[in-house]
Amino acid sequence: MGISLWFLIGYNGRTKRTDPVISTIQGSAGSEATLIEKTDTATIIIPLKRIGKLYLIEAKIDGEEGNLVFDTGASGLVLNETYFRHYVSMGEHSSGGITGGVENTQRITVDNITVGPLKFRKIPGNMVNLGHIENRRGIKVLGLFGFELIRQYEIQIDYAHNQMRLFPIDKKGDLLNRSTGFKADYTQKIEETKNIVFIKARIGDKQLRFCLDTGAETNVLSTDLPRSVLQTVTITRTSRLRGAGTAYTEVIYGRMNELAFGDTTFTGMETVITYLDHLNDSYGKLIDGMVGFDFISKGTFCINFVKNQMGIAYLKLNDQ
Amino acid sequence: MKKAGFIFIIFLLAVTFRLNAQIDPGSIARVEDGKVIYQLDLTWSDSQKRQVVELFDLDSTVWQKVGSGASTIILDSAEWYVHKLDRNKIELSKPLERKPAVHLNKFDIMLGNENWKTPPGYVDQEKVIYGFNSFSKNNVYRYNKGIVQLFLPGNTRAKKVFIAGSFNEWDPQRTAMQRVDSGWIIKIQLKPGKYFYKYILDGRWTTDPNNRFEENDGMGNMNSVLYLPNFQFKLNNYKNAKKVVVAGSFNNWNRNELRMRRTSEGWTLPLYLRDGTYSYKFLVDDQWITDPDNETTRKDMLGNQNSVIAKGDLHVFKLKGFEQAHRVMVAGSFNKWKSDEFPMKRVPDGWELPFRFSPGNYEYKFIVDGRWMTDPANPFTIGEGDVTNSVLAYKANYTFKLTGHANARTVIVTGSFLDWNPQGYKMIKKDGVWTFPVYLKKGKHLYKLIVDGRWILDPGNKLWEQNEYGTGNSVLWVE
């Protein structure tokens, strides 16, 4: 392919130049996707920009520069059709929306994408209309970025430092680095479907399955949950969100008073109670809710797809 | 003469609730046994009742209906149960929705309803007309040379204190406060305007206990409100007065709001005031007076003299001719179309009025001896027939253009900046190209062109997005 690119890879202010090596990942559309990556044991840092409760990642996609929403509720790369309509469609793909809703998505292949220090070629993705995020949040959104392109690393999402760190791992999921400096306060086996991570947490005496979703600005609970669960929520607002025409869906906003994750119980996290069945379809799994930004903000999360494991190191006051 | 239409509300006042009028949402609503239940109190004030309707998105007829004594009522075509707890307390309930008519995606749920175009906790500065601060202690707030200093007294046992707000993306770890002997202090460089903030003491969020102004962010959270001033009303002398208030067109002449503070020279009130031209007066112990230090005054239709302030860059309204006219006025969206407020001055070749604005698109008309007319020197208009207004795009930063439709009879541009008014701005053809200059605020705008009645995407703009009607809207970002 004749690619000889140099990258700057930084960690804690230090920069290091390394020779790139090309490896391949198999694109789900059957095309051969190429990740141009580094192979030594240095850490890859992807800065996370925060706008309200959304994490944005700077990216360059075939010459178009802008932000991707870091959205682990999306399987992989989802592009906003406003800016990428010119891509040749590989045929309509009309399953339950990749962004968690029923909408038209189109399969596409991106020639070049740069995400922080990572560069990829020939990446399959989906294309949908993401105008509603732009219109309500006032930010230009080139697309969504899920775990798909980084699942071959051990991934640390560090709220306190507004960054994601990627550590190379071997086939067994073991770190090539001796140490990442990460010490989990609690670890849990995760479930995974289509690069989307599901975790278990308790409310009251019920164990519930949540999607770990960095694109969720608040946590979400299903209206179908037992009364003992929903009664723990303090309601702060209700709203009827309208679709086309006069139809609407009720959404209840409140605060979760008890969400236990391992031995730790979180209180006062914002949550939404709404009907979730259609989201279950798009995640490919029945879920009881989503844990989003407020949950991510509790510390550093470490995810290893090979070991199917997630660890959390809680944010201590003196980390701040 | 019918008054011109299309009055777009630019004087949207930010509503600042005082703390004591706030309701506690947590004590009103609950989810229980598959039902959502609201406990309502018929003795609440009108303002509290309005807050409940808004916060819980209830049908505005709810108060009338729950008072009727019926055990079931219909609100927004859904059946609700009314259960009387005692004379004034009522429980209103409805089963939780099981099969909603609309399948929302995750982002729709998060993004909330249409009214929340500015995310919770953030400020659309272009909608802020005026604002002032009210702190319960003198030493907790200072603003000088663009630097605000906030002081949180006490809490000396806290290990770390941060401030987060609309100015730092609400990042709870970006802006650490400094410990001093008697509390915590922070200096931040900020432009005049409106801001929301909170303190975070060892991870615990709290509003500023010494700031009397708080606002609900629409999600049930209270934030402290800070207005960094760019203007000061001053009244010298009147040292024996007990109370001095300033009121004007910017606050709808509210005489109970802007109380001035006593100084060694007289009275003062620093505040944030958006650029524009405003009438005002002081109310000294219930007696209205004009500002003795301001020579610019103007009579209203009733013959009352008002002081006038003008902030911002100068624009001169001009009307040539009409030498025989007795009285020429200008009125527009900038003064809520009040026909009696701004008389023009006679000049050798007609009439003129120097005016100050903030950047924006303003509709206006001249009124020549009672007859409303568009500006003959300005080709840019909105509307049809009698309801045509002149449009001034003050500090225009973008020009809509359409080529290749030289034979069209009318081309109109409308979009999110005009609330999709189908009358829209009438584009002007010059050398075969249709144009219309506008001022557009920073951010994203959606628009369409209407060529001889047919709605089309802008062929000169490759960016568009699908809309709810299954067609598209052109997309424009203003940096």
Short mmCIF file of N, CA and C in Angstrom, two decimals, chain B residues 331-428:
data_model
loop_
_atom_site.label_atom_id
_atom_site.label_comp_id
_atom_site.label_asym_id
_atom_site.label_seq_id
_atom_site.Cartn_x
_atom_site.Cartn_y
_atom_site.Cartn_z
N ALA B 331 -41.09 52.69 13.64
CA ALA B 331 -41.47 51.65 14.61
C ALA B 331 -41.10 50.30 14.02
N GLY B 332 -40.84 49.35 14.88
CA GLY B 332 -40.44 48.05 14.34
C GLY B 332 -40.34 46.99 15.40
N SER B 333 -39.78 45.87 14.98
CA SER B 333 -39.65 44.75 15.90
C SER B 333 -38.75 45.10 17.07
N PHE B 334 -37.88 46.10 16.91
CA PHE B 334 -36.96 46.51 17.98
C PHE B 334 -37.67 47.25 19.10
N ASN B 335 -38.88 47.76 18.87
CA ASN B 335 -39.61 48.43 19.96
C ASN B 335 -41.04 47.93 20.05
N LYS B 336 -41.23 46.67 19.67
CA LYS B 336 -42.55 46.02 19.72
C LYS B 336 -43.59 46.83 18.93
N TRP B 337 -43.17 47.47 17.85
CA TRP B 337 -44.05 48.20 16.94
C TRP B 337 -44.82 49.32 17.61
N LYS B 338 -44.22 49.92 18.65
CA LYS B 338 -44.91 51.05 19.29
C LYS B 338 -44.79 52.27 18.39
N SER B 339 -45.93 52.78 17.94
CA SER B 339 -45.91 53.83 16.92
C SER B 339 -45.56 55.19 17.50
N ASP B 340 -45.59 55.31 18.82
CA ASP B 340 -45.45 56.64 19.41
C ASP B 340 -44.10 56.87 20.07
N GLU B 341 -43.17 55.96 19.89
CA GLU B 341 -41.94 56.05 20.68
C GLU B 341 -40.80 56.81 20.00
N PHE B 342 -40.57 56.59 18.71
CA PHE B 342 -39.37 57.15 18.08
C PHE B 342 -39.68 58.11 16.93
N PRO B 343 -39.82 59.40 17.25
CA PRO B 343 -40.03 60.39 16.19
C PRO B 343 -38.74 60.65 15.42
N MET B 344 -38.84 60.86 14.10
CA MET B 344 -37.66 61.19 13.31
C MET B 344 -37.50 62.70 13.29
N LYS B 345 -36.24 63.12 13.02
CA LYS B 345 -35.97 64.56 13.02
C LYS B 345 -35.98 65.09 11.60
N ARG B 346 -36.47 66.31 11.45
CA ARG B 346 -36.47 66.93 10.12
C ARG B 346 -35.03 67.31 9.76
N VAL B 347 -34.59 66.95 8.57
CA VAL B 347 -33.28 67.36 8.06
C VAL B 347 -33.52 67.97 6.68
N PRO B 348 -32.50 68.66 6.09
CA PRO B 348 -32.75 69.40 4.84
C PRO B 348 -33.45 68.58 3.75
N ASP B 349 -33.07 67.31 3.57
CA ASP B 349 -33.70 66.59 2.45
C ASP B 349 -34.71 65.53 2.90
N GLY B 350 -35.21 65.64 4.12
CA GLY B 350 -36.21 64.67 4.56
C GLY B 350 -36.20 64.49 6.06
N TRP B 351 -36.13 63.23 6.49
CA TRP B 351 -36.23 62.93 7.92
C TRP B 351 -35.17 61.90 8.28
N GLU B 352 -34.67 61.97 9.50
CA GLU B 352 -33.74 60.92 9.91
C GLU B 352 -33.76 60.70 11.42
N LEU B 353 -33.28 59.51 11.81
CA LEU B 353 -33.18 59.18 13.23
C LEU B 353 -31.98 58.29 13.46
N PRO B 354 -30.98 58.81 14.21
CA PRO B 354 -29.85 57.94 14.57
C PRO B 354 -30.34 56.91 15.61
N PHE B 355 -29.92 55.68 15.46
CA PHE B 355 -30.43 54.61 16.31
C PHE B 355 -29.30 53.64 16.62
N ARG B 356 -29.39 53.01 17.77
CA ARG B 356 -28.38 52.01 18.09
C ARG B 356 -29.04 50.64 18.30
N PHE B 357 -28.35 49.62 17.80
CA PHE B 357 -28.88 48.26 17.80
C PHE B 357 -27.84 47.29 18.28
N SER B 358 -28.29 46.09 18.60
CA SER B 358 -27.36 44.96 18.61
C SER B 358 -27.55 44.25 17.27
N PRO B 359 -26.56 43.46 16.83
CA PRO B 359 -26.69 42.81 15.53
C PRO B 359 -27.96 41.96 15.46
N GLY B 360 -28.63 41.99 14.34
CA GLY B 360 -29.86 41.21 14.20
C GLY B 360 -30.61 41.62 12.94
N ASN B 361 -31.71 40.92 12.70
CA ASN B 361 -32.58 41.27 11.57
C ASN B 361 -33.81 41.97 12.13
N TYR B 362 -34.01 43.21 11.74
CA TYR B 362 -35.11 43.99 12.31
C TYR B 362 -36.11 44.35 11.22
N GLU B 363 -37.39 44.20 11.55
CA GLU B 363 -38.43 44.65 10.63
C GLU B 363 -38.88 46.02 11.10
N TYR B 364 -39.18 46.90 10.16
CA TYR B 364 -39.60 48.24 10.56
C TYR B 364 -40.45 48.89 9.48
N LYS B 365 -41.10 49.98 9.88
CA LYS B 365 -41.86 50.82 8.96
C LYS B 365 -41.75 52.26 9.40
N PHE B 366 -41.96 53.16 8.45
CA PHE B 366 -42.08 54.58 8.80
C PHE B 366 -43.56 54.89 8.92
N ILE B 367 -43.89 55.87 9.78
CA ILE B 367 -45.28 56.30 9.92
C ILE B 367 -45.31 57.79 9.64
N VAL B 368 -45.81 58.14 8.47
CA VAL B 368 -45.82 59.53 8.02
C VAL B 368 -47.21 60.08 8.25
N ASP B 369 -47.31 60.96 9.24
CA ASP B 369 -48.62 61.53 9.62
C ASP B 369 -49.67 60.43 9.76
N GLY B 370 -49.31 59.40 10.46
CA GLY B 370 -50.26 58.32 10.76
C GLY B 370 -50.33 57.24 9.71
N ARG B 371 -49.70 57.42 8.56
CA ARG B 371 -49.78 56.42 7.50
C ARG B 371 -48.52 55.55 7.53
N TRP B 372 -48.74 54.22 7.67
CA TRP B 372 -47.60 53.29 7.74
C TRP B 372 -47.05 53.02 6.35
N MET B 373 -45.76 53.05 6.18
CA MET B 373 -45.16 52.76 4.87
C MET B 373 -43.81 52.06 5.03
N THR B 374 -43.46 51.24 4.03
CA THR B 374 -42.13 50.62 4.07
C THR B 374 -41.10 51.68 3.67
N ASP B 375 -39.85 51.36 3.88
CA ASP B 375 -38.75 52.28 3.59
C ASP B 375 -38.50 52.28 2.08
N PRO B 376 -38.79 53.38 1.39
CA PRO B 376 -38.63 53.37 -0.09
C PRO B 376 -37.18 53.17 -0.53
N ALA B 377 -36.23 53.42 0.38
CA ALA B 377 -34.81 53.30 -0.01
C ALA B 377 -34.26 51.91 0.28
N ASN B 378 -35.07 51.05 0.88
CA ASN B 378 -34.58 49.73 1.25
C ASN B 378 -35.34 48.66 0.46
N PRO B 379 -34.67 47.95 -0.44
CA PRO B 379 -35.38 46.97 -1.28
C PRO B 379 -35.74 45.69 -0.53
N PHE B 380 -35.18 45.51 0.67
CA PHE B 380 -35.35 44.21 1.35
C PHE B 380 -36.59 44.22 2.25
N THR B 381 -37.50 43.29 1.96
CA THR B 381 -38.77 43.27 2.69
C THR B 381 -39.16 41.85 3.08
N ILE B 382 -40.16 41.78 3.95
CA ILE B 382 -40.77 40.51 4.31
C ILE B 382 -42.28 40.69 4.21
N GLY B 383 -42.98 39.65 3.76
CA GLY B 383 -44.44 39.71 3.73
C GLY B 383 -45.01 40.14 2.40
N GLU B 384 -46.35 40.26 2.37
CA GLU B 384 -47.09 40.54 1.14
C GLU B 384 -48.06 41.68 1.38
N GLY B 385 -48.32 42.49 0.37
CA GLY B 385 -49.38 43.50 0.39
C GLY B 385 -49.25 44.44 1.57
N ASP B 386 -50.39 44.62 2.28
CA ASP B 386 -50.41 45.53 3.43
C ASP B 386 -49.47 45.11 4.54
N VAL B 387 -49.26 43.81 4.63
CA VAL B 387 -48.39 43.35 5.71
C VAL B 387 -46.98 43.10 5.20
N THR B 388 -46.46 44.09 4.50
CA THR B 388 -45.07 44.05 4.08
C THR B 388 -44.27 44.98 4.99
N ASN B 389 -43.17 44.49 5.49
CA ASN B 389 -42.30 45.33 6.32
C ASN B 389 -40.92 45.42 5.68
N SER B 390 -40.26 46.53 5.93
CA SER B 390 -38.86 46.63 5.52
C SER B 390 -38.02 45.79 6.47
N VAL B 391 -36.92 45.26 5.96
CA VAL B 391 -36.04 44.45 6.79
C VAL B 391 -34.65 45.05 6.80
N LEU B 392 -34.16 45.31 8.00
CA LEU B 392 -32.80 45.78 8.15
C LEU B 392 -31.99 44.65 8.76
N ALA B 393 -31.02 44.15 8.00
CA ALA B 393 -30.10 43.14 8.55
C ALA B 393 -28.91 43.90 9.09
N TYR B 394 -28.96 44.21 10.39
CA TYR B 394 -27.91 45.03 10.97
C TYR B 394 -26.70 44.16 11.27
N LYS B 395 -25.55 44.59 10.75
CA LYS B 395 -24.30 43.80 10.82
C LYS B 395 -24.50 42.44 10.14
N ALA B 396 -25.06 42.48 8.95
CA ALA B 396 -25.31 41.25 8.19
C ALA B 396 -24.00 40.48 8.04
N ASN B 397 -24.07 39.17 8.23
CA ASN B 397 -22.86 38.35 8.13
C ASN B 397 -23.02 37.23 7.10
N TYR B 398 -24.16 37.21 6.42
CA TYR B 398 -24.36 36.17 5.41
C TYR B 398 -25.35 36.68 4.37
N THR B 399 -25.14 36.29 3.12
CA THR B 399 -26.09 36.66 2.08
C THR B 399 -26.58 35.40 1.38
N PHE B 400 -27.89 35.19 1.45
CA PHE B 400 -28.47 34.08 0.69
C PHE B 400 -28.42 34.43 -0.79
N LYS B 401 -28.08 33.44 -1.62
CA LYS B 401 -27.96 33.69 -3.07
C LYS B 401 -28.60 32.55 -3.83
N LEU B 402 -29.26 32.87 -4.93
CA LEU B 402 -29.79 31.83 -5.81
C LEU B 402 -29.50 32.24 -7.25
N THR B 403 -28.81 31.38 -7.95
CA THR B 403 -28.56 31.66 -9.37
C THR B 403 -29.37 30.67 -10.21
N GLY B 404 -29.50 30.97 -11.48
CA GLY B 404 -30.15 30.03 -12.40
C GLY B 404 -31.67 30.08 -12.36
N HIS B 405 -32.24 31.06 -11.71
CA HIS B 405 -33.71 31.20 -11.71
C HIS B 405 -34.07 32.64 -12.10
N ALA B 406 -33.42 33.11 -13.14
CA ALA B 406 -33.58 34.51 -13.53
C ALA B 406 -35.02 34.83 -13.95
N ASN B 407 -35.75 33.80 -14.39
CA ASN B 407 -37.12 34.08 -14.85
C ASN B 407 -38.18 33.93 -13.77
N ALA B 408 -37.78 33.54 -12.58
CA ALA B 408 -38.75 33.38 -11.49
C ALA B 408 -39.37 34.74 -11.17
N ARG B 409 -40.63 34.70 -10.69
CA ARG B 409 -41.29 35.95 -10.33
C ARG B 409 -40.96 36.34 -8.89
N THR B 410 -41.04 35.37 -7.99
CA THR B 410 -40.66 35.68 -6.60
C THR B 410 -39.77 34.56 -6.06
N VAL B 411 -38.79 34.97 -5.28
CA VAL B 411 -37.97 34.00 -4.56
C VAL B 411 -37.92 34.46 -3.10
N ILE B 412 -38.30 33.53 -2.23
CA ILE B 412 -38.37 33.84 -0.80
C ILE B 412 -37.42 32.91 -0.07
N VAL B 413 -36.75 33.42 0.94
CA VAL B 413 -35.94 32.53 1.79
C VAL B 413 -36.56 32.54 3.19
N THR B 414 -36.73 31.33 3.74
CA THR B 414 -37.22 31.22 5.12
C THR B 414 -36.52 30.05 5.78
N GLY B 415 -36.57 30.04 7.10
CA GLY B 415 -35.85 28.97 7.80
C GLY B 415 -35.99 29.08 9.29
N SER B 416 -35.12 28.37 9.99
CA SER B 416 -35.21 28.33 11.45
C SER B 416 -35.04 29.73 12.05
N PHE B 417 -34.29 30.60 11.38
CA PHE B 417 -34.06 31.95 11.89
C PHE B 417 -35.32 32.80 11.80
N LEU B 418 -36.33 32.34 11.06
CA LEU B 418 -37.59 33.07 10.91
C LEU B 418 -38.74 32.22 11.43
N ASP B 419 -38.44 31.23 12.25
CA ASP B 419 -39.45 30.27 12.71
C ASP B 419 -40.24 29.71 11.53
N TRP B 420 -39.59 29.57 10.42
CA TRP B 420 -40.17 28.98 9.21
C TRP B 420 -41.42 29.71 8.73
N ASN B 421 -41.47 31.01 8.97
CA ASN B 421 -42.56 31.82 8.44
C ASN B 421 -42.61 31.67 6.91
N PRO B 422 -43.72 31.17 6.36
CA PRO B 422 -43.77 30.91 4.92
C PRO B 422 -43.72 32.19 4.09
N GLN B 423 -44.02 33.33 4.69
CA GLN B 423 -43.90 34.59 3.94
C GLN B 423 -42.42 34.89 3.70
N GLY B 424 -41.62 34.74 4.72
CA GLY B 424 -40.17 34.81 4.57
C GLY B 424 -39.62 36.10 3.99
N TYR B 425 -38.30 36.11 3.83
CA TYR B 425 -37.62 37.28 3.27
C TYR B 425 -37.70 37.22 1.75
N LYS B 426 -38.15 38.33 1.13
CA LYS B 426 -38.26 38.36 -0.34
C LYS B 426 -36.91 38.71 -0.94
N MET B 427 -36.37 37.77 -1.70
CA MET B 427 -35.05 38.00 -2.27
C MET B 427 -35.16 38.99 -3.45
N ILE B 428 -34.05 39.67 -3.69
CA ILE B 428 -34.00 40.72 -4.71
C ILE B 428 -33.14 40.23 -5.87
#
